[in-house]
């Protein structure tokens, strides 16, 4: 009998973008690693909806701030699954001679394995996790989803800047922007920061620009040309001299954040100039 695992999807933006079966980019990569090891993985709910994934630039901790619960069926060996996941961390986040501990700590808190045959729950270190802890994880994730519902539906006090700005892709609104899109991508035409701490961190160069979060509904693998979510290839891995990367062909814009590692660093100077204009106005 083939070993199998089920993983439940979680959409933090459900209120604004409902009925989407969503995973993080890291979860997609772990699933590929498990499948390449011969383990069957099913993403729940097991229906006809396609699997989509969240993309965002910045801290990799964000991929592990929501519960990632793997349930083992048919006596799938937990030791094998643990080894695969920990090998994945070593190859993905091995920097300066060690695994990025901040990412590993986040995963230790939120990535758990449930052995369905006798109900034991463990984390990526192999430590026992209580059912109460699982309940806390789920409750915290639901609270953050509710916070995104409120922030993404917020009404701006600046009619010419209707789009809320966040910090580090978390729910709190720290400013407002006017955003446009063309064939070259997304542009922040005008913006203002209303949160004093965020503004202070921008002037101190702790925050260096903008980053976009979205839900990718179609992406193509550079190795095989097929749907990246469904194929076996993994980004950053070279297959017969061809490095794998995925090109997002279709996506839904979710939110824009001020971050430390931006994709839109050229917008920061414009933000500060605009901020000064509002102060003088």
Short mmCIF file of N, CA and C in Angstrom, two decimals, residues 92 110 117 275:
data_model
loop_
_atom_site.label_atom_id
_atom_site.label_comp_id
_atom_site.label_asym_id
_atom_site.label_seq_id
_atom_site.Cartn_x
_atom_site.Cartn_y
_atom_site.Cartn_z
N UNK A 92 17.35 24.55 1.54
CA UNK A 92 16.73 25.82 1.19
C UNK A 92 17.26 27.00 2.01
N UNK A 110 4.75 25.90 13.80
CA UNK A 110 3.52 25.80 13.00
C UNK A 110 3.44 24.62 12.05
N UNK A 117 -2.86 6.80 12.58
CA UNK A 117 -3.16 5.48 13.12
C UNK A 117 -3.27 5.46 14.64
N UNK A 275 5.78 62.13 1.31
CA UNK A 275 5.55 62.30 2.74
C UNK A 275 5.84 63.74 3.14
#
